[in-house]
Amino acid sequence: MRFAPSPTGYLHIGSARTALYNWLMAKKEKGLFLLRIEDTDRSRYVPEAMTDIMENLRWLGLDWDEGPEAGGPAGPYYQSERVEIYRRHAEDLVVQGKAYYCFCSPERLEELRRSGYGYDGHCRELSAERCREYFEEGKEAVIRFKMPREGKITVRDYLRGEILFDLQTLDDFVLLKSDGFPTYHLAVVVDDHLMAITHVLRGDEWIASTPRHILLYKAFGWEPPVFIHLPVLLAPDGKGKLSKRHGSTSLREYREQGYLPEAVNNFLLLLGWHPPDDREVVTMEEAAAVFSPERINTAPVAFSLEKLNWLNGVYIRRLAPEDLAARVLPFLQKDGLLPDPCPPERFAYLVRIIPLVQERLRLLSEIGEQTAYFFQEEIPAPSPELLVGKKSSASETRDLLAAALKVLEGVADFSAANVEETLRGLAAELGKKPGLLFMPLRVAITGRTATPGLFETMEAIGKPRVLRRIRAALSGLA
RNA sequence: GGCCCCAUCGUCUAGAGGUUCAGGACACCACCCUCUCAAGGUGGAGACACGGGUUCGAUUCCCGUUGGGGCUACCA
């Protein structure tokens, strides 16, 4: 199995799915997974793309057995370093009469394209003599594949069965460009063969080019691999291909938004594939044990984030507090709530806070807004509107807070259980519903109406800060 | 335009001719739990694109229509 991205941009979420499926299949079948870089288009080459692709594949845990930085017997794994190999193969085909030099000008080709048909075979029967003359004149040439002119070719797709193509609809495509670099078609066939790829699992935008590839395998006298074409990813509205217009398409953006690689993998896995049972939460280990290409769907898939958000929550809840703390730390540092580097005692406090917010967190990036009041010495004074509930009045709220302040001052053991007991006792004593007392306290202490359990929160914040915040709220009401 | 692929709840999907008044998950709604918010529990609403065949019987097979998508480069 292999994943063969082109370094023309950041790792796309759809490419990541392709990589994942390839990786899973390699694991399942105890085969090898290799990474090959298809950098044969110098004009579209983006230098940062390479590091982004490798970094994010690793982030997902999709390690490659062979490829850049890993090496391997079939290297090099950058196509730009293999141009000699492609040139040799292309020239072999010319010698065998299965391909030919073409000297047509870009202008002529442009006109041809406008006519709606492919290349017309203008240079197909050029004599060797003529070619030499052209070369001596310094003309640039490409090598084109000599397509059989009639008949049909059947492409066997693992999921779709046989697909018939009329050879008349296929033109003499370019194998080797005038700059000496191969086209995708040549490079992919040569490399997949030389690298002993048995299953080509790629996006279904390649179906239309597969007949060319099969013909190339035949021309070289090679056995074609099994072709498995994945359905395309559609925009969330199901209309049109997934593109930047519809939100994030690069994996790095998801990472930056606070998605867990576990969740992204699980989500991508379910986008076109499903396990034999009804499970939705499937870890990589589980998937690697049961992945089978028969269960891949053929219909286009809308890329909707709802399930990813849910899965992210699921995986966040599964994390050990220390683990989640470590993952959330960079986000808190970015928000300026914890220093970088983070001293051990501050980190320990974070770990202590984690259980309070763990089941409320959907994205790691939400950590700051959900926990700021734990880390801050003082919080911005909550507005009276927030402090005074809809069912209460300013004077009642003031009385309640004052009463709470008084009893809390006397609490020596500021544990959640003890605080709860004290405050419930107070509410009963005042003949008030507990919620009526708890809400203004919550707002006074945290500045918000939605928080983790009040008493756990108070314990974590500690008596001095709690009392100070209640006093501050009280003075704000005066 | 030509060639090709695809078509079950809003979304991801189960289903491989009858045992399905079509099952699960996300999202949505209601209720329960409850100090708020979550999480969790229970329940609810929600789909076989359409038209022809084939068949005793079609969501399942065939054809067409419609819709969506891809390819049609010296890009991958």
Coordinates of C-alpha atoms (C1' of nucleotides) in Angstrom, one line a residue:
Chain A
M1 CA 0.0 0.0 0.0
R2 CA 1.1 3.5 -0.5
F3 CA 0.1 7.1 -0.1
A4 CA 1.4 9.4 -2.7
P5 CA 0.7 13.0 -2.1
S6 CA 1.7 15.9 -4.2
P7 CA 3.5 18.7 -2.3
T8 CA 1.3 21.5 -3.6
G9 CA -0.2 22.6 -0.4
Y10 CA -1.1 21.6 3.2
L11 CA -2.3 18.0 3.8
H12 CA -5.9 18.0 2.8
I13 CA -8.5 16.3 5.0
G14 CA -9.6 14.1 2.1
S15 CA -6.0 13.1 1.4
A16 CA -5.7 12.2 5.0
R17 CA -8.6 9.8 4.6
T18 CA -7.0 8.2 1.7
A19 CA -3.8 7.9 3.6
L20 CA -5.7 6.4 6.6
Y21 CA -7.4 3.8 4.5
N22 CA -4.1 2.8 2.9
W23 CA -2.5 2.6 6.3
L24 CA -5.3 0.5 7.8
M25 CA -5.3 -1.9 4.9
A26 CA -1.5 -2.3 5.2
K27 CA -1.9 -3.1 8.9
K28 CA -4.8 -5.4 8.4
E29 CA -3.0 -7.4 5.6
K30 CA 0.3 -7.2 7.4
G31 CA 1.7 -5.4 4.4
L32 CA 3.9 -2.3 4.1
F33 CA 2.7 1.2 3.9
L34 CA 4.9 3.6 1.9
L35 CA 5.0 7.3 1.4
R36 CA 6.0 8.6 -1.9
I37 CA 6.2 12.2 -2.9
E38 CA 4.8 13.1 -6.3
D39 CA 6.7 16.3 -6.9
T40 CA 6.9 16.2 -10.6
D41 CA 5.2 19.6 -11.2
R42 CA 7.8 22.2 -10.4
S43 CA 5.4 25.0 -11.1
R44 CA 3.0 24.0 -8.3
Y45 CA 5.6 23.0 -5.8
V46 CA 5.2 24.5 -2.3
P47 CA 8.2 24.0 -0.1
E48 CA 6.3 24.0 3.3
A49 CA 3.9 21.4 2.0
M50 CA 6.4 18.6 2.5
T51 CA 6.9 19.2 6.2
D52 CA 3.2 19.9 6.7
I53 CA 2.3 16.6 5.1
M54 CA 4.7 14.5 7.1
E55 CA 4.1 16.3 10.3
N56 CA 0.3 15.8 10.0
L57 CA 0.6 12.2 8.9
R58 CA 2.6 11.6 12.0
W59 CA 0.2 13.5 14.1
L60 CA -2.5 11.1 13.0
G61 CA -0.1 8.2 13.7
L62 CA 0.1 7.1 10.1
D63 CA 3.7 6.1 10.2
W64 CA 5.2 4.8 6.9
D65 CA 7.4 1.8 6.6
E66 CA 9.2 3.2 3.6
G67 CA 9.5 6.8 2.3
P68 CA 11.1 10.1 3.1
E69 CA 13.1 10.0 6.3
A70 CA 12.4 6.3 6.7
G71 CA 14.3 5.1 3.6
G72 CA 13.7 1.7 2.1
P73 CA 14.9 -0.6 -0.7
A74 CA 12.8 1.0 -3.4
G75 CA 14.0 4.5 -2.9
P76 CA 14.4 7.3 -3.6
Y77 CA 10.8 8.2 -2.6
Y78 CA 10.7 11.6 -4.1
Q79 CA 9.8 11.4 -7.8
S80 CA 11.9 14.4 -8.6
E81 CA 14.9 12.2 -7.7
R82 CA 13.7 9.5 -10.1
V83 CA 13.5 11.3 -13.3
E84 CA 16.2 9.1 -14.9
I85 CA 14.1 6.1 -14.3
Y86 CA 11.0 7.6 -15.9
R87 CA 13.0 8.9 -18.9
R88 CA 14.5 5.4 -19.4
H89 CA 11.1 3.8 -19.3
A90 CA 9.6 6.3 -21.6
E91 CA 12.4 6.0 -24.1
D92 CA 12.0 2.2 -24.0
L93 CA 8.5 2.6 -25.1
V94 CA 9.6 4.8 -28.0
V95 CA 12.1 2.2 -29.1
Q96 CA 9.4 -0.4 -29.0
G97 CA 7.1 1.8 -31.0
K98 CA 4.6 2.1 -28.2
A99 CA 5.3 5.8 -27.7
Y100 CA 6.6 8.7 -29.8
Y101 CA 8.1 12.1 -29.7
C102 CA 5.8 15.0 -30.2
F103 CA 7.0 18.4 -31.2
C104 CA 3.6 20.2 -31.3
S105 CA 3.6 23.8 -30.1
P106 CA 1.6 24.9 -27.1
E107 CA -0.5 27.1 -29.5
R108 CA -1.4 24.1 -31.6
L109 CA -2.3 22.1 -28.5
E110 CA -4.4 24.9 -27.2
E111 CA -6.4 25.0 -30.4
L112 CA -6.9 21.3 -30.3
R113 CA -8.2 21.5 -26.7
R114 CA -10.7 24.1 -27.7
S115 CA -12.0 21.8 -30.4
G116 CA -13.1 19.5 -27.5
Y117 CA -11.2 16.5 -28.5
G118 CA -7.9 15.3 -27.2
Y119 CA -4.6 15.2 -29.0
D120 CA -5.0 14.4 -32.7
G121 CA -1.9 12.2 -33.2
H122 CA -0.2 14.8 -35.4
C123 CA 3.4 13.5 -34.5
R124 CA 2.4 9.9 -34.1
E125 CA 4.0 8.7 -37.4
L126 CA 7.0 11.0 -37.4
S127 CA 10.0 9.1 -38.8
A128 CA 13.1 8.7 -36.6
E129 CA 14.9 10.7 -39.3
R130 CA 12.5 13.6 -38.9
C131 CA 12.7 13.5 -35.1
R132 CA 16.5 13.8 -35.3
E133 CA 16.2 16.8 -37.5
Y134 CA 13.8 18.5 -35.1
F135 CA 16.1 17.8 -32.2
E136 CA 19.0 19.2 -34.1
E137 CA 17.0 22.3 -34.7
G138 CA 16.7 22.5 -31.0
K139 CA 13.0 21.8 -30.8
E140 CA 11.5 20.7 -27.6
A141 CA 9.7 17.4 -27.5
V142 CA 7.5 15.4 -25.2
I143 CA 6.9 11.7 -25.3
R144 CA 3.4 10.6 -25.9
F145 CA 1.9 7.2 -25.4
K146 CA 0.6 5.6 -28.6
M147 CA -3.0 4.7 -27.7
P148 CA -4.6 1.7 -29.5
R149 CA -7.0 3.4 -31.9
E150 CA -9.9 1.1 -31.5
G151 CA -11.6 -1.4 -29.3
K152 CA -12.5 -1.1 -25.7
I153 CA -10.6 -1.5 -22.5
T154 CA -12.1 -2.7 -19.3
V155 CA -11.0 -1.4 -16.0
R156 CA -11.6 -3.5 -13.0
D157 CA -12.4 -1.5 -9.9
Y158 CA -12.5 -3.5 -6.7
L159 CA -15.7 -1.8 -5.6
R160 CA -17.5 -1.1 -8.8
G161 CA -16.6 -4.1 -10.9
E162 CA -15.8 -3.7 -14.6
I163 CA -15.9 -0.3 -16.2
L164 CA -15.8 -0.2 -19.9
F165 CA -14.0 2.6 -21.8
D166 CA -14.1 3.1 -25.5
L167 CA -10.5 3.6 -26.7
Q168 CA -11.6 6.2 -29.2
T169 CA -12.4 8.5 -26.4
L170 CA -8.8 8.3 -25.1
D171 CA -6.0 10.3 -26.7
D172 CA -2.3 10.0 -26.9
F173 CA -1.4 11.4 -23.5
V174 CA 1.9 12.8 -22.5
L175 CA 4.3 10.5 -20.6
L176 CA 7.4 12.7 -20.4
K177 CA 7.1 16.5 -20.4
S178 CA 9.5 18.7 -22.3
D179 CA 11.3 19.6 -19.1
G180 CA 12.2 15.9 -18.7
F181 CA 9.8 15.3 -15.8
P182 CA 7.2 12.6 -16.1
T183 CA 3.5 13.1 -16.0
Y184 CA 1.5 11.6 -13.2
H185 CA 0.4 8.7 -15.4
L186 CA 4.0 7.6 -16.2
A187 CA 5.4 8.1 -12.8
V188 CA 2.6 6.4 -10.9
V189 CA 2.7 3.3 -13.1
V190 CA 6.5 3.0 -13.1
D191 CA 6.7 3.6 -9.3
D192 CA 3.8 1.5 -8.3
H193 CA 5.4 -1.4 -10.2
L194 CA 8.9 -0.8 -9.0
M195 CA 7.8 -0.4 -5.5
A196 CA 5.7 -3.5 -5.6
I197 CA 2.4 -1.9 -4.8
T198 CA -0.3 -4.5 -4.9
H199 CA -3.3 -2.3 -4.2
V200 CA -3.8 1.2 -5.4
L201 CA -6.3 2.8 -3.1
R202 CA -6.9 6.4 -4.3
G203 CA -9.6 9.0 -4.8
D204 CA -12.2 8.3 -7.4
E205 CA -11.2 11.3 -9.5
W206 CA -8.6 8.8 -10.9
I207 CA -11.1 6.4 -12.3
A208 CA -11.1 8.2 -15.7
S209 CA -7.3 7.9 -16.0
T210 CA -7.2 4.3 -15.0
P211 CA -7.5 2.9 -18.5
R212 CA -4.4 4.8 -19.4
H213 CA -2.6 3.3 -16.5
I214 CA -3.7 -0.2 -17.4
L215 CA -2.6 0.3 -20.9
L216 CA 0.8 1.4 -19.6
Y217 CA 1.1 -1.7 -17.5
K218 CA 0.4 -3.7 -20.6
A219 CA 2.9 -1.8 -22.7
F220 CA 5.6 -2.5 -20.1
G221 CA 4.5 -6.1 -19.8
W222 CA 3.6 -5.7 -16.1
E223 CA 0.8 -7.0 -14.0
P224 CA -1.5 -4.1 -12.9
P225 CA -2.3 -3.8 -9.2
V226 CA -5.8 -4.0 -7.7
F227 CA -7.5 -0.6 -8.1
I228 CA -9.8 0.6 -5.3
H229 CA -11.3 4.0 -5.8
L230 CA -12.6 6.0 -2.9
P231 CA -15.7 8.2 -3.2
V232 CA -15.1 11.9 -3.2
L233 CA -15.7 14.1 -0.2
L234 CA -18.4 16.6 -0.8
A235 CA -19.1 19.9 0.9
P236 CA -21.2 19.8 4.1
D237 CA -24.3 20.7 2.1
G238 CA -23.7 17.8 -0.2
K239 CA -23.3 20.0 -3.1
G240 CA -20.0 20.3 -4.8
K241 CA -16.6 19.0 -3.9
L242 CA -15.2 19.9 -0.5
S243 CA -13.3 23.1 -0.9
K244 CA -11.9 25.9 1.2
R245 CA -15.1 27.8 0.6
H246 CA -16.8 25.4 3.0
G247 CA -14.6 25.7 6.0
S248 CA -11.3 24.0 6.8
T249 CA -9.8 21.6 4.4
S250 CA -6.3 21.2 5.7
L251 CA -5.6 18.9 8.6
R252 CA -3.5 21.4 10.4
E253 CA -6.5 23.7 10.8
Y254 CA -8.3 20.9 12.6
R255 CA -5.3 20.3 14.8
E256 CA -5.2 24.0 15.6
Q257 CA -8.9 24.1 16.4
G258 CA -8.3 21.5 19.1
Y259 CA -9.4 18.3 17.5
L260 CA -7.8 15.1 18.8
P261 CA -6.0 12.9 16.2
E262 CA -8.0 9.9 17.7
A263 CA -11.3 11.7 16.8
V264 CA -10.2 12.8 13.4
N265 CA -9.1 9.3 12.5
N266 CA -12.3 7.8 13.8
F267 CA -14.3 10.4 11.9
L268 CA -12.4 9.9 8.7
L269 CA -12.7 6.2 9.0
L270 CA -16.5 6.5 9.1
L271 CA -16.5 8.7 6.0
G272 CA -17.1 6.0 3.5
W273 CA -16.5 2.9 5.6
H274 CA -18.2 1.2 8.5
P275 CA -17.3 -1.7 10.8
P276 CA -19.1 -5.0 10.6
D277 CA -21.1 -4.2 13.7
D278 CA -23.0 -1.0 14.7
R279 CA -20.1 0.6 16.5
E280 CA -19.4 4.2 15.8
V281 CA -16.5 4.7 18.2
V282 CA -13.7 2.7 16.7
T283 CA -10.1 3.2 17.7
M284 CA -7.2 2.8 15.2
E285 CA -6.2 -0.5 16.8
E286 CA -9.7 -1.9 16.4
A287 CA -10.0 -0.6 12.9
A288 CA -6.6 -2.0 11.9
A289 CA -7.9 -5.4 13.0
V290 CA -11.2 -5.4 11.1
F291 CA -10.7 -3.0 8.2
S292 CA -11.8 -4.5 4.9
P293 CA -12.1 -2.7 1.6
E294 CA -15.4 -4.4 0.7
R295 CA -17.1 -2.2 3.3
I296 CA -16.0 1.0 1.6
N297 CA -19.0 2.8 0.1
T298 CA -19.1 4.1 -3.5
A299 CA -21.4 7.0 -3.0
P300 CA -20.0 10.5 -2.6
V301 CA -19.8 11.6 1.0
A302 CA -20.8 14.9 2.5
F303 CA -18.2 16.2 4.9
S304 CA -20.3 17.3 7.9
L305 CA -18.6 18.3 11.1
E306 CA -21.3 17.3 13.6
K307 CA -20.1 13.8 14.1
L308 CA -16.5 14.9 14.4
N309 CA -17.4 17.3 17.2
W310 CA -19.2 14.5 19.0
L311 CA -16.4 12.1 18.6
N312 CA -13.9 14.7 19.8
G313 CA -15.9 14.9 23.0
V314 CA -16.0 11.1 23.3
Y315 CA -12.3 10.9 23.0
I316 CA -11.7 13.8 25.3
R317 CA -13.7 12.1 28.0
R318 CA -11.7 8.9 27.5
L319 CA -8.4 10.6 28.2
A320 CA -6.6 10.3 31.6
P321 CA -6.6 13.7 33.3
E322 CA -2.8 14.0 33.0
D323 CA -3.0 13.2 29.3
L324 CA -5.8 15.7 28.7
A325 CA -3.9 18.3 30.7
A326 CA -0.8 17.9 28.6
R327 CA -2.8 18.2 25.4
V328 CA -4.7 21.3 26.6
L329 CA -1.6 23.1 27.9
P330 CA -0.5 24.7 24.7
F331 CA -4.0 26.2 24.3
L332 CA -3.9 27.7 27.8
Q333 CA -0.4 29.0 27.1
K334 CA -1.6 30.6 23.9
D335 CA -4.5 32.2 25.9
G336 CA -2.0 33.5 28.4
L337 CA -3.5 31.6 31.3
L338 CA -0.4 29.5 32.0
P339 CA 3.2 30.4 31.5
D340 CA 5.5 28.7 29.0
P341 CA 7.3 26.7 30.2
C342 CA 4.8 25.7 32.8
P343 CA 6.1 25.1 36.3
P344 CA 5.2 21.7 37.8
E345 CA 3.0 23.1 40.5
R346 CA 0.9 25.0 37.9
F347 CA 0.6 21.9 35.8
A348 CA -0.5 19.9 38.8
Y349 CA -3.2 22.5 39.5
L350 CA -4.3 22.1 35.8
V351 CA -4.5 18.3 36.3
R352 CA -6.7 18.9 39.3
I353 CA -9.0 21.2 37.3
I354 CA -9.3 18.8 34.4
P355 CA -11.9 16.4 35.8
L356 CA -14.2 19.4 36.4
V357 CA -14.3 20.4 32.7
Q358 CA -13.5 17.1 30.9
E359 CA -17.0 16.2 30.0
R360 CA -17.9 19.7 29.1
L361 CA -15.1 20.1 26.5
R362 CA -15.7 19.5 22.9
L363 CA -12.6 21.2 21.5
L364 CA -9.3 21.6 23.2
S365 CA -9.3 25.2 22.1
E366 CA -12.3 25.8 24.4
I367 CA -10.3 25.2 27.5
G368 CA -9.3 28.8 28.0
E369 CA -12.8 30.2 28.0
Q370 CA -14.1 27.4 30.2
T371 CA -11.4 27.6 32.8
A372 CA -10.0 31.1 32.8
Y373 CA -11.5 31.9 36.3
F374 CA -9.5 29.0 37.8
F375 CA -6.3 30.5 36.7
Q376 CA -7.0 34.2 37.3
E377 CA -6.3 35.9 40.6
E378 CA -9.2 38.2 40.0
I379 CA -12.1 38.0 37.6
P380 CA -13.8 40.9 36.0
A381 CA -16.7 41.9 38.2
P382 CA -19.9 40.2 37.0
S383 CA -22.7 42.6 35.9
P384 CA -25.6 43.0 38.3
E385 CA -27.9 41.7 35.5
L386 CA -26.0 38.4 35.5
L387 CA -25.8 38.3 39.3
V388 CA -29.4 38.9 39.9
G389 CA -31.4 36.0 38.4
K390 CA -34.6 36.5 36.5
K391 CA -36.5 35.1 39.4
S392 CA -34.8 37.2 42.0
S393 CA -34.2 40.8 43.0
A394 CA -31.1 42.8 43.8
S395 CA -31.9 43.0 47.4
E396 CA -32.6 39.3 47.7
T397 CA -29.4 38.5 45.9
R398 CA -27.4 40.8 48.2
D399 CA -28.9 39.2 51.2
L400 CA -28.1 35.7 50.0
L401 CA -24.6 36.5 49.0
A402 CA -24.0 38.3 52.3
A403 CA -25.3 35.3 54.3
A404 CA -23.3 32.9 52.2
L405 CA -20.2 35.0 52.7
K406 CA -20.7 34.9 56.5
V407 CA -21.1 31.2 56.8
L408 CA -18.2 30.5 54.4
E409 CA -15.9 32.6 56.3
G410 CA -16.4 30.2 59.2
V411 CA -15.7 27.1 57.1
A412 CA -12.3 25.7 58.0
D413 CA -12.4 22.7 55.8
F414 CA -13.1 24.1 52.3
S415 CA -13.7 20.7 50.7
A416 CA -16.5 20.4 48.2
A417 CA -18.5 18.1 50.4
N418 CA -18.1 20.4 53.4
V419 CA -19.0 23.5 51.4
E420 CA -22.0 21.8 49.9
E421 CA -23.2 20.8 53.3
T422 CA -22.8 24.2 54.7
L423 CA -24.5 26.0 51.8
R424 CA -27.4 23.5 51.7
G425 CA -27.8 24.0 55.4
L426 CA -27.9 27.8 54.8
A427 CA -30.5 27.6 52.1
A428 CA -32.7 25.4 54.3
E429 CA -32.3 27.7 57.2
L430 CA -33.3 30.7 55.0
G431 CA -36.2 28.7 53.6
K432 CA -34.9 29.3 50.0
K433 CA -34.6 26.8 47.2
P434 CA -30.9 25.8 46.9
G435 CA -30.7 26.9 43.3
L436 CA -31.7 30.4 44.3
L437 CA -28.6 30.7 46.5
F438 CA -26.3 28.7 44.3
M439 CA -26.7 30.7 41.1
P440 CA -25.6 34.1 42.4
L441 CA -22.7 32.4 44.1
R442 CA -21.7 30.7 40.9
V443 CA -21.8 34.0 39.0
A444 CA -19.9 35.8 41.8
I445 CA -17.2 33.2 41.8
T446 CA -16.9 32.4 38.2
G447 CA -18.5 35.3 36.3
R448 CA -20.6 32.9 34.4
T449 CA -23.9 31.0 34.6
A450 CA -22.7 27.7 33.2
T451 CA -19.9 26.1 35.0
P452 CA -18.8 22.8 36.5
G453 CA -20.3 21.8 39.9
L454 CA -20.3 24.8 42.2
F455 CA -18.7 23.1 45.2
E456 CA -16.0 21.3 43.3
T457 CA -15.3 24.6 41.6
M458 CA -15.1 26.5 45.0
E459 CA -12.8 23.9 46.4
A460 CA -10.5 24.2 43.4
I461 CA -10.4 28.0 43.5
G462 CA -9.9 28.0 47.2
K463 CA -11.3 29.8 50.1
P464 CA -9.4 33.1 49.9
R465 CA -10.2 33.8 46.3
V466 CA -13.8 32.6 46.7
L467 CA -14.4 35.0 49.6
R468 CA -12.7 37.8 47.8
R469 CA -14.9 37.3 44.7
I470 CA -18.1 37.2 46.8
R471 CA -17.1 40.4 48.5
A472 CA -16.4 42.0 45.1
A473 CA -19.8 40.9 43.8
L474 CA -21.4 42.3 46.9
S475 CA -19.8 45.7 46.5
G476 CA -20.9 45.7 42.8
L477 CA -24.5 45.3 43.9
A478 CA -24.4 48.0 46.5
Chain B
rG1 C1' -20.5 19.1 -25.2
rG2 C1' -18.1 13.9 -24.8
rC3 C1' -16.7 9.9 -21.5
rC4 C1' -17.1 7.9 -16.6
rC5 C1' -18.9 7.3 -11.4
rC6 C1' -22.8 7.7 -7.8
rA7 C1' -28.1 7.8 -5.6
rU8 C1' -31.8 4.7 1.9
rC9 C1' -33.8 9.8 7.4
rG10 C1' -30.7 16.9 7.4
rU11 C1' -25.7 14.1 7.7
rC12 C1' -22.7 9.2 8.2
rU13 C1' -24.7 4.6 7.3
rA14 C1' -27.2 -1.0 7.9
rG15 C1' -29.7 -3.5 4.3
rA16 C1' -26.9 -7.9 -0.5
rG17 C1' -35.7 -10.3 -3.7
rG18 C1' -39.9 -11.9 0.8
rU19 C1' -38.6 -12.7 8.2
rU20 C1' -38.1 -4.5 7.5
rC21 C1' -45.2 -0.9 9.3
rA22 C1' -36.5 -0.2 6.7
rG23 C1' -32.1 -0.8 11.8
rG24 C1' -27.9 2.2 14.2
rA25 C1' -25.1 6.9 15.0
rC26 C1' -24.6 12.4 14.8
rA27 C1' -27.8 16.5 14.8
rC28 C1' -32.9 18.0 16.4
rC29 C1' -37.3 17.8 20.0
rA30 C1' -39.5 16.1 24.8
rC31 C1' -38.9 13.9 29.5
rC32 C1' -35.8 11.9 33.5
rC33 C1' -31.4 13.0 36.5
rU34 C1' -29.8 17.8 38.6
rC35 C1' -27.0 23.8 42.0
rU36 C1' -26.2 25.9 36.2
rC37 C1' -23.9 23.7 31.9
rA38 C1' -22.4 19.3 30.3
rA39 C1' -22.3 14.0 30.5
rG40 C1' -25.8 10.0 31.1
rG41 C1' -30.8 7.6 30.6
rU42 C1' -35.7 7.1 28.2
rG43 C1' -38.9 8.4 24.3
rG44 C1' -40.1 11.1 19.7
rA45 C1' -40.0 13.1 14.8
rG46 C1' -37.2 11.9 10.3
rA47 C1' -35.4 8.2 4.4
rC48 C1' -35.7 3.8 0.2
rA49 C1' -35.3 10.6 -5.9
rC50 C1' -38.8 9.5 -10.1
rG51 C1' -40.8 6.4 -14.2
rG52 C1' -40.8 1.9 -16.6
rG53 C1' -39.7 -3.2 -16.6
rU54 C1' -38.1 -8.5 -14.6
rU55 C1' -40.6 -11.4 -10.7
rC56 C1' -45.8 -14.5 -7.2
rG57 C1' -43.1 -10.5 -4.6
rA58 C1' -38.7 -5.3 -5.1
rU59 C1' -35.1 -0.5 -1.0
rU60 C1' -32.5 -4.7 -3.0
rC61 C1' -31.9 -6.9 -10.3
rC62 C1' -32.3 -4.2 -15.5
rC63 C1' -33.4 0.2 -18.5
rG64 C1' -34.5 5.3 -18.7
rU65 C1' -35.3 10.2 -16.4
rU66 C1' -33.7 13.6 -12.8
rG67 C1' -30.1 15.1 -9.5
rG68 C1' -25.0 15.2 -7.7
rG69 C1' -19.9 14.4 -8.8
rG70 C1' -15.4 13.4 -11.6
rC71 C1' -12.3 13.4 -16.0
rU72 C1' -11.7 15.8 -20.6
rA73 C1' -3.6 19.7 -19.3
rC74 C1' 3.5 19.1 -21.0
rC75 C1' -1.7 19.4 -12.7
rA76 C1' -1.7 15.7 -9.6

